[in-house]
Tab-separated table of C-alpha atoms and ligand atoms in Angstrom:
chain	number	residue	atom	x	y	z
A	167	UNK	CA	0.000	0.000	0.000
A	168	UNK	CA	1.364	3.208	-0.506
A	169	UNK	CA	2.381	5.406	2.086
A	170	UNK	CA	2.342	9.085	2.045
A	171	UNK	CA	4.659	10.838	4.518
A	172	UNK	CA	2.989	14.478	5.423
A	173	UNK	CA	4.032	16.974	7.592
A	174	UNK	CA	1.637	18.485	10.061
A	175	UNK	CA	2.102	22.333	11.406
A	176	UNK	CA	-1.410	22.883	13.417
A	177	UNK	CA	0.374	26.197	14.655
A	178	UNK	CA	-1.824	29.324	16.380
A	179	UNK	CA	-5.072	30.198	17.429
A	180	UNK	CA	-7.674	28.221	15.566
A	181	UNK	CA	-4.959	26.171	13.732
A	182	UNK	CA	-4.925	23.426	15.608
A	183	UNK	CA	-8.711	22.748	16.012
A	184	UNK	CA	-9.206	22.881	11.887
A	185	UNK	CA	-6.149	20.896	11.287
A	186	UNK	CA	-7.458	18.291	13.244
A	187	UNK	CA	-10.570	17.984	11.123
A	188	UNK	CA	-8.702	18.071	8.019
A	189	UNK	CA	-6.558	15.315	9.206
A	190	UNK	CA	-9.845	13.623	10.051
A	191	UNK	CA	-11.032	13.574	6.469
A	192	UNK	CA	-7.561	13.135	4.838
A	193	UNK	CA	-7.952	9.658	7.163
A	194	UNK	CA	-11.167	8.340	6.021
A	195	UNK	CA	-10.045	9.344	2.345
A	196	UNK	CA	-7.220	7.431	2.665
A	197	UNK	CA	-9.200	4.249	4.216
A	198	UNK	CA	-11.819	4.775	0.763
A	199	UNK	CA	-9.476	4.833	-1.372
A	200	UNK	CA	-6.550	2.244	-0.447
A	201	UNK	CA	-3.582	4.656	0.465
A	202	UNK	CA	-2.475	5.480	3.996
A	203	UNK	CA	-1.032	8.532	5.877
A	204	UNK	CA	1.857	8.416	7.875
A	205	UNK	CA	1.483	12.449	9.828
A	206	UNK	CA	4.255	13.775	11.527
A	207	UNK	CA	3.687	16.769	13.832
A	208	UNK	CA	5.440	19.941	14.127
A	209	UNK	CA	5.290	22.256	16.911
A	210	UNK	CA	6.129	25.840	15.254
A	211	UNK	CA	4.222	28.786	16.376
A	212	UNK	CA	4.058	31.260	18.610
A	213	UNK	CA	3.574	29.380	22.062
A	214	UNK	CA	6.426	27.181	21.739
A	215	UNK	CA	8.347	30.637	21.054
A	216	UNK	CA	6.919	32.191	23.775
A	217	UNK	CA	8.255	29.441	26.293
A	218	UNK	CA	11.188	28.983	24.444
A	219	UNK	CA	12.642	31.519	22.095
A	220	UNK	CA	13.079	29.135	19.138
A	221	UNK	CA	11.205	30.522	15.886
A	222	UNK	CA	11.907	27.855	13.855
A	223	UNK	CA	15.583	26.148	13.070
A	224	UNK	CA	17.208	25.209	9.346
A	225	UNK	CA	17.522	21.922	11.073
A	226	UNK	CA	13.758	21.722	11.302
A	227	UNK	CA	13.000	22.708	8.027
A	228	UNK	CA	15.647	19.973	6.831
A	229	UNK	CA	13.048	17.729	8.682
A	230	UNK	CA	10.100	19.543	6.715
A	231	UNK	CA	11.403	18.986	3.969
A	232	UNK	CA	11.658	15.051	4.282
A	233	UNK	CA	7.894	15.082	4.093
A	234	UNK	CA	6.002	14.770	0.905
A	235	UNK	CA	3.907	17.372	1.704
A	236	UNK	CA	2.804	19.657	4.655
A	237	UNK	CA	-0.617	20.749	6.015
A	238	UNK	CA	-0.507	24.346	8.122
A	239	UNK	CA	-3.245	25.848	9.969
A	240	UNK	CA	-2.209	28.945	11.468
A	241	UNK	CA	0.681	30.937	12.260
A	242	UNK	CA	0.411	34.779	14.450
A	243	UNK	CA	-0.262	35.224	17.938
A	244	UNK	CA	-1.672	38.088	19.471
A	245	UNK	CA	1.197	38.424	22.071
A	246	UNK	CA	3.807	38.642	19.535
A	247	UNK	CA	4.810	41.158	17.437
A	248	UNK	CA	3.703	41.361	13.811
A	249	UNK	CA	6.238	39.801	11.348
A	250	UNK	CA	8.265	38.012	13.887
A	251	UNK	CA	6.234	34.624	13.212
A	252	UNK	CA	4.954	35.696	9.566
A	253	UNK	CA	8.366	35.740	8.221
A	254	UNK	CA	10.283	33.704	10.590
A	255	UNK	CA	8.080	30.585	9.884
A	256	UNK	CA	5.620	31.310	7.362
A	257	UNK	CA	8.093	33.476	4.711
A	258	UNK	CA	10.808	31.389	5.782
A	259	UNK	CA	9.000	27.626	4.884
A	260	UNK	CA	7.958	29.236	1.589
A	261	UNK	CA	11.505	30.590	0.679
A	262	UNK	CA	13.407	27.894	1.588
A	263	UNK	CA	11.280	24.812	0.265
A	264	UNK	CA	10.789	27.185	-2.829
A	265	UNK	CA	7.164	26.962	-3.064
A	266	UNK	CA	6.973	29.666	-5.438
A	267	UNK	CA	3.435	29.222	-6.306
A	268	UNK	CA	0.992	30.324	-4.219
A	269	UNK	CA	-2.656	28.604	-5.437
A	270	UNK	CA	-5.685	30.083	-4.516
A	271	UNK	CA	-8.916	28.810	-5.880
A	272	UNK	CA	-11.934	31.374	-5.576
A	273	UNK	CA	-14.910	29.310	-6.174
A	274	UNK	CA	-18.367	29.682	-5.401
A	275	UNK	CA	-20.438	26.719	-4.313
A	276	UNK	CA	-24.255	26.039	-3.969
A	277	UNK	CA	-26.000	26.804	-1.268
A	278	UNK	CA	-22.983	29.213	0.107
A	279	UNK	CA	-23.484	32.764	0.452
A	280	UNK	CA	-22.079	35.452	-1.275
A	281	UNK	CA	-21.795	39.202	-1.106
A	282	UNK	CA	-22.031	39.671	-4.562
A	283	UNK	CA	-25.779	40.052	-5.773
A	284	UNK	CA	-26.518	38.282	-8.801
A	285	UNK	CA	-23.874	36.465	-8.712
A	286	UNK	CA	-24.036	32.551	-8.212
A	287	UNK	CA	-21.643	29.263	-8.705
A	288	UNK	CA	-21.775	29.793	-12.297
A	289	UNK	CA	-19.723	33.141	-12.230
A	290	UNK	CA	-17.310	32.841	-9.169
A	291	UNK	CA	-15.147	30.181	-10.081
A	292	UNK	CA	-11.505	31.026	-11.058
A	293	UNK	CA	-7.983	30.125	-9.630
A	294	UNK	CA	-5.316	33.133	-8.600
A	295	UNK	CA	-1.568	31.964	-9.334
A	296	UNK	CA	0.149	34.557	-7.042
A	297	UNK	CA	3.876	34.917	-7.099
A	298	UNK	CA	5.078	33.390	-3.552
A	299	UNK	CA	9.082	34.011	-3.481
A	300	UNK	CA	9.620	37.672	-4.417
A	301	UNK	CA	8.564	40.973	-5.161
A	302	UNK	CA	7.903	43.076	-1.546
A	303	UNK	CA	8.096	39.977	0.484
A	304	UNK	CA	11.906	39.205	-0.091
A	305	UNK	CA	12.477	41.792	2.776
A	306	UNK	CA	14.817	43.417	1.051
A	307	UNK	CA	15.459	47.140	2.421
A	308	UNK	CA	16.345	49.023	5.624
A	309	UNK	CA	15.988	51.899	7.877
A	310	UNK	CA	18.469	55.037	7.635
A	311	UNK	CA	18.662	56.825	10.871
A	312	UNK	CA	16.513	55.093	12.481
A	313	UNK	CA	14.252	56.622	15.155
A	314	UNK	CA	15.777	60.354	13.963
A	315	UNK	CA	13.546	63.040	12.329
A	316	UNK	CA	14.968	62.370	8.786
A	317	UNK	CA	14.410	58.452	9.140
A	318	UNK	CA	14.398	56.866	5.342
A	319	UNK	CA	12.764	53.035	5.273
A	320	UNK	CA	13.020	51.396	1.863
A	321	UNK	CA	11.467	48.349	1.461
A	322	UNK	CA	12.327	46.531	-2.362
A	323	UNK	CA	10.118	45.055	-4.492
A	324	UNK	CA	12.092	42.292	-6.344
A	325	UNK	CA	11.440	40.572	-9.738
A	326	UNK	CA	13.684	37.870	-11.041
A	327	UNK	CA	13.028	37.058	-14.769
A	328	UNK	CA	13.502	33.036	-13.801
A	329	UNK	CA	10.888	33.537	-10.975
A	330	UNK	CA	8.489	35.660	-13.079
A	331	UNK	CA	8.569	33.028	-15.757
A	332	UNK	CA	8.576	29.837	-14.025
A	333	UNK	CA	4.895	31.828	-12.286
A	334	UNK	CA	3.615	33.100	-15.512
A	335	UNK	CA	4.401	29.407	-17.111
A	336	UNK	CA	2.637	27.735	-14.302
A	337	UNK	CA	-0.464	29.706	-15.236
A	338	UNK	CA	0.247	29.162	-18.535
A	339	UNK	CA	0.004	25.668	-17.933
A	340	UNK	CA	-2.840	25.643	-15.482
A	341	UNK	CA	-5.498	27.501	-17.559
A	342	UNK	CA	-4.467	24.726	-20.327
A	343	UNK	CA	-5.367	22.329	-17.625
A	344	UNK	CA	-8.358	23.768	-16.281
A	345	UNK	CA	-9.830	23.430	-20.214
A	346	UNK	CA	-12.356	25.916	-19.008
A	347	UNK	CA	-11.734	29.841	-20.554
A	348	UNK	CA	-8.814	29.192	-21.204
A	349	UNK	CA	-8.133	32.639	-20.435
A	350	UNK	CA	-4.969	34.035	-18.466
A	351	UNK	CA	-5.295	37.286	-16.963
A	352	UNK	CA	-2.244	39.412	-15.717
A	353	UNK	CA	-2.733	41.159	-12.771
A	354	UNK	CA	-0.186	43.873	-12.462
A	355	UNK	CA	0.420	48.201	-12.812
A	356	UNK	CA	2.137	48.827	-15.260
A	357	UNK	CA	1.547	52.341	-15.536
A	358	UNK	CA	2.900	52.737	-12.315
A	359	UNK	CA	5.558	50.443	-11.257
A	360	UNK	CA	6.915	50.630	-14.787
A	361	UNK	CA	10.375	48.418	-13.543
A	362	UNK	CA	8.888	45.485	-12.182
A	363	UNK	CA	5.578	44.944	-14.100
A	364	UNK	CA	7.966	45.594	-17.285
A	365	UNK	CA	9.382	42.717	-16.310
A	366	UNK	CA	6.440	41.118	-15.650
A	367	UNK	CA	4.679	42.349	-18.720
A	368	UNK	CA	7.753	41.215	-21.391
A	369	UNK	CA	8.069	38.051	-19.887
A	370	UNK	CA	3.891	37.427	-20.077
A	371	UNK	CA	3.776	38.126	-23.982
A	372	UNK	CA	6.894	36.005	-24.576
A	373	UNK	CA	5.392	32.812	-23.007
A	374	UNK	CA	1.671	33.596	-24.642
A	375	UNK	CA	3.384	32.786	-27.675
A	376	UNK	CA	3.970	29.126	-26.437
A	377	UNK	CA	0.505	29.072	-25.643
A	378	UNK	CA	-1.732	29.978	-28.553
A	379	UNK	CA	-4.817	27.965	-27.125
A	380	UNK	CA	-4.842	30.376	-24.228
A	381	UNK	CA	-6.333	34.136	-24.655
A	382	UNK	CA	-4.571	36.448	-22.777
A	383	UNK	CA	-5.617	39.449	-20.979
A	384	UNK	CA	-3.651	42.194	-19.215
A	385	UNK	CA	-5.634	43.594	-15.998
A	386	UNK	CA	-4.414	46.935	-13.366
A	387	UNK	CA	-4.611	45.179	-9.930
A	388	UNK	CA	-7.112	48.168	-8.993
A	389	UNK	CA	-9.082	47.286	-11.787
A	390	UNK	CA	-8.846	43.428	-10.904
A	391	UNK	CA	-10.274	44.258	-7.729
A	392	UNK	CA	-13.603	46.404	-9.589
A	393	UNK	CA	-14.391	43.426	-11.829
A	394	UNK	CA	-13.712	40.819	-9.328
A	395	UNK	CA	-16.611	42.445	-7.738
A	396	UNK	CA	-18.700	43.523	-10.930
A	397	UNK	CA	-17.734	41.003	-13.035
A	398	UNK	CA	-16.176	37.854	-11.684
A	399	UNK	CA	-16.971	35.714	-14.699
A	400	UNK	CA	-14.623	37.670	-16.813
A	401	UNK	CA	-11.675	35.427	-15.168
A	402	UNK	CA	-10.430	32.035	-15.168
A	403	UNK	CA	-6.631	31.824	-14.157
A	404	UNK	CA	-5.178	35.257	-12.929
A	405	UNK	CA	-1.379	35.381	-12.245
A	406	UNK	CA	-0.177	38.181	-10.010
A	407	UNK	CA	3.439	38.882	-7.817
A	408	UNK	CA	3.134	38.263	-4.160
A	409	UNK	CA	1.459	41.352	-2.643
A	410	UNK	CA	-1.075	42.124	-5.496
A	411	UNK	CA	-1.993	38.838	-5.112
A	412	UNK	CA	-1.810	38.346	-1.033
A	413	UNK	CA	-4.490	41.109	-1.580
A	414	UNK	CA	-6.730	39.650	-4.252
A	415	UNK	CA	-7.544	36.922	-2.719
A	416	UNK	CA	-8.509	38.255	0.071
A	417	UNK	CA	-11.592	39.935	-1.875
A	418	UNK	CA	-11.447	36.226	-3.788
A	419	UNK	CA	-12.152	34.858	0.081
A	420	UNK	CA	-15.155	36.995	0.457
A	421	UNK	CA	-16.746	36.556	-2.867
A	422	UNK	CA	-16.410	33.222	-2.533
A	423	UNK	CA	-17.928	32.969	1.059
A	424	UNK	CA	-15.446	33.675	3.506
A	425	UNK	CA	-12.281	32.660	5.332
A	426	UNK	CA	-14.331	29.686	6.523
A	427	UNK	CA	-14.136	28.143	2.785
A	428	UNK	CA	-10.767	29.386	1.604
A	429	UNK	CA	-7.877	27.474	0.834
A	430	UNK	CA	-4.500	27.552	-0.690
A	431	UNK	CA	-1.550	25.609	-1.215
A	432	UNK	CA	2.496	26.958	-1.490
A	433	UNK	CA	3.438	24.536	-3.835
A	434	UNK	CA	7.191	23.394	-5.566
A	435	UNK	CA	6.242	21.661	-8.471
A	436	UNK	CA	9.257	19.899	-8.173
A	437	UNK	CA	9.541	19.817	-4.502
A	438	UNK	CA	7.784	20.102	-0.812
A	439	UNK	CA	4.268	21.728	-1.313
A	440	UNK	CA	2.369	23.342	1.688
A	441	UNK	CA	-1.693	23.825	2.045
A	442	UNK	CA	-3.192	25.914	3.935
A	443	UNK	CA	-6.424	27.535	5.378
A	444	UNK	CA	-5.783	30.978	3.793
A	445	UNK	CA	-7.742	33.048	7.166
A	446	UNK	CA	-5.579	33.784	10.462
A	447	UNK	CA	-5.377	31.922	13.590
A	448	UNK	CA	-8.606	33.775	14.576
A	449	UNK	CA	-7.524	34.128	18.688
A	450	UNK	CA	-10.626	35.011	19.823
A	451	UNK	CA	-12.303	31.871	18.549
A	452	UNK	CA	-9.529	29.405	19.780
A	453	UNK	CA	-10.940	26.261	21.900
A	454	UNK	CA	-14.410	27.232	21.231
A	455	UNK	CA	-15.497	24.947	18.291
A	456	UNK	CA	-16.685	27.956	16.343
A	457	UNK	CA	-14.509	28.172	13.752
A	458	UNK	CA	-15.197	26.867	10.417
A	459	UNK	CA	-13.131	23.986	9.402
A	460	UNK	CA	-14.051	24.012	5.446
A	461	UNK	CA	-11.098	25.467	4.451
A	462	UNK	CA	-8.594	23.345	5.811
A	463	UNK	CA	-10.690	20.392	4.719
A	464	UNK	CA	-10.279	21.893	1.038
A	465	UNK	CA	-6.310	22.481	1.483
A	466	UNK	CA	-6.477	18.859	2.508
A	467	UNK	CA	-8.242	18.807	-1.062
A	468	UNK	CA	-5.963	20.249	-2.736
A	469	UNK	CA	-3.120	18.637	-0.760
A	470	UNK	CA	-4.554	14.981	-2.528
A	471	UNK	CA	-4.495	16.567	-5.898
A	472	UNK	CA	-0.936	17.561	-5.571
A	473	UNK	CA	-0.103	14.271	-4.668
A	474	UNK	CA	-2.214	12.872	-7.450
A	475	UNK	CA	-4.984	10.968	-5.143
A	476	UNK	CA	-7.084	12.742	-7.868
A	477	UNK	CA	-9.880	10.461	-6.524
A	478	UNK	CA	-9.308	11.132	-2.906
A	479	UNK	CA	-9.517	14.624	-3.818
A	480	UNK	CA	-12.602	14.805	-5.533
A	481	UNK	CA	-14.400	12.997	-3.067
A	482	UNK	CA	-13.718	15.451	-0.648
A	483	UNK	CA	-14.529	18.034	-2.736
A	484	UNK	CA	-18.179	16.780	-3.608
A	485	UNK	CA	-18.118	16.362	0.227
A	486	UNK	CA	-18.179	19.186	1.100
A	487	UNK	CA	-20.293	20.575	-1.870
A	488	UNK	CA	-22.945	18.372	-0.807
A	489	UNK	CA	-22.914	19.386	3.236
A	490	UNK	CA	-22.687	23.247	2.044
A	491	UNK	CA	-25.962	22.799	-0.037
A	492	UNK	CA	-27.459	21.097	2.487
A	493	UNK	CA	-26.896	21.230	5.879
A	494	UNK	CA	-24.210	24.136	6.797
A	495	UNK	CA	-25.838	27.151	7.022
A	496	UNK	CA	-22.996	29.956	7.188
A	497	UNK	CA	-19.440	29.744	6.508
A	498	UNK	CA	-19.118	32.334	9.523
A	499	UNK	CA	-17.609	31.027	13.081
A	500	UNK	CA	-20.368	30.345	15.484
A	501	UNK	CA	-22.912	30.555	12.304
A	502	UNK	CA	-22.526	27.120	10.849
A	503	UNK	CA	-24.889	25.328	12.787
A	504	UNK	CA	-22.632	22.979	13.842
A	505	UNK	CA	-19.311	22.834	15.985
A	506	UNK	CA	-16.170	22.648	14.275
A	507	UNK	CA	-15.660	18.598	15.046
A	508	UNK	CA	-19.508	17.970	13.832
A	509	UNK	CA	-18.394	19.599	10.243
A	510	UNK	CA	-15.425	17.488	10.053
A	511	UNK	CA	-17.695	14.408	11.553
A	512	UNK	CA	-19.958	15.737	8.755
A	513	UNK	CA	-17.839	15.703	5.993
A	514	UNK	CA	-16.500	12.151	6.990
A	515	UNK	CA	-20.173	10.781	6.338
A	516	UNK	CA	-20.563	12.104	3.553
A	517	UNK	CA	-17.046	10.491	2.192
B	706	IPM	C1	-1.305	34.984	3.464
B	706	IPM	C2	-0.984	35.810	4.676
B	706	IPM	C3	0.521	35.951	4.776
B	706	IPM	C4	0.988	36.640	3.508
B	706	IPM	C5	1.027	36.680	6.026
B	706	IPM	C6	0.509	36.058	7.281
B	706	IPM	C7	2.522	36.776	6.030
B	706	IPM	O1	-1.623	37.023	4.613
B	706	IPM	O2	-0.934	33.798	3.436
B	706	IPM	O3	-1.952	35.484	2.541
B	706	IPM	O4	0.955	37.878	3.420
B	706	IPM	O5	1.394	35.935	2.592
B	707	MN	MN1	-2.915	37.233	2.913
């Protein structure tokens, strides 16, 4: 039987209570259909560096990166200060396993709720390929006289050619997949950052040609953000660097229902990938069985499909179609009408 080895980071807040019921699922899917799961757990977060100090160690991610995947649930804790957790354990798994696609699917399904009116299943269902190694993330920059009256900060926003490429490719390759619009939208601004979306914008026309199946489109990330609202069926794959699209998919989470349904995955092609519920670790729901479990359940989704358990995958993903049509009734914390375990329990059954 084969034997998948997967690394398990439950990390902050809520993190641990959804992970659990996306290793739940991932279980049964495994029992359906004949593979098993051998999970390994990793303590990173911000308690164990509250008692401790460590943030996370290369040694560790050497360990990580023995896995064949990894499954994440939160990482940020109230009592520590921003970035110190972000970048030394989320940034840093994503730079150093090179997951330099960051997959977010923004899809719609029956029965869940969106803010958009008039708009339904039919036109909310596209993927966002955002950039995950560069741009303003690479932190890059510095302070100049720090703390004076004439205090400079710079942060740099870096594009490689090789890591715009190997992105735009990806989505190249992905709306090819997807057989659906077969439409690639670029999500930059090039009027305004005319060095970087250059880059971007060069490199985009120069693969297209590679792709003549695929219609491409060229979009201002302002004016992504109007027709994601007005017109969400104008997309199907939209590739972005890593801060326009950190910030699109947030509006893609809320169009598409929420936090409590979004999921992503930092994936290597050729390496270590890394799913994840895309929302925070929520604090002020932790240990309550409020929080909506959905999305980790669908990063557990997508976590199959990158493994190529296509099966295993869609199962869960008709899963949880079928309990959001008929039984969940908000993807909100506290609103679901169940606890957190009961969707997971849910879910299960319906495997
Ligand atoms: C995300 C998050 C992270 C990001 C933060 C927590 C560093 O917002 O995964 O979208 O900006 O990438
Ligand atoms: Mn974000």
């Amino acid at each position: 039987m084969k034997v998948y080895k997967i690394g398990v980071i439950p990390g902050d807040g809520t993190g641990p209570e959804v992970v659990e019921e996306s290793v739940k699922v991932l279980k049964a899917a495994s029992k359906k259909f004949g593979f098993s799961i051998d999970f390994e757990y990793f303590d990173f977060g911000g308690e164990r560096y509250k008692k401790t100090g460590i943030i996370l160690t290369d040694e560790e991610i050497e360990k990580v990166a023995t896995k064949q995947a990894v499954l994440l649930g939160a990482i940020g804790h109230p009592d520590v200060k921003p970035g110190i957790l972000e970048r030394g354990i989320l940034l840093k798994l994503r730079f150093t396993l090179d997951q330099y696609i960051n997959l977010r699917p923004v899809k719609l399904y029956e029965g869940v709720d969106t803010p958009l009116k008039d708009k339904g299943p039919d036109d909310i269902n596209f993927v966002v390929v955002r950039e995950n190694t560069e741009g303003l993330y690479t932190g890059a920059g510095g302070f100049l006289r720090k703390g004076t009256p004439y205090e400079v900060a710079i942060q740099e926003s870096i594009s490689t050619r090789q890591g715009v490429e190997r992105c735009i490719r990806f989505a190249f390759e992905l709306a090819r997949k997807r057989n659906k619009k077969k439409k690639l939208t670029l999500c930059g601004k090039t009027n305004v950052l005319t060095y970087a979306f250059d880059l971007w914008e060069r490199t985009f026309y120069e693969v297209a040609k590679e792709y003549p199946d695929i219609q491409t489109d060229y979009c201002h990330v302002d004016a992504t953000c109007m027709w994601m609202v007005k017109n969400p069926e104008f997309f199907d794959v939209i590739v972005a660097d890593n801060l326009f699209g950190d910030i699109i998919t947030d509006l893609g989470a809320a169009i598409q229902g929420g936090m409590g349904i979004a999921a992503g995955g930092n994936i290597n092609p050729e390496g270590v990938s890394m799913f994840e519920p895309i929302g925070g670790s929520a604090p002020k729901y932790t240990g309550k069985r409020m929080i909506n479990p959905l999305a980790a359940i669908a990063a557990g989704q997508m976590m199959m499909e990158q493994l190529g358990e296509d099966k295993a995958a869609d199962a869960i993903e008709k899963a949880v179609m079928k309990a959001v049509k008929n039984d969940i009734k908000s993807m909100a914390a506290g609103k679901m009408g169940f606890a957190t375990d009961e969707v997971g329990d849910l879910i299960v059954s319906y495997l």
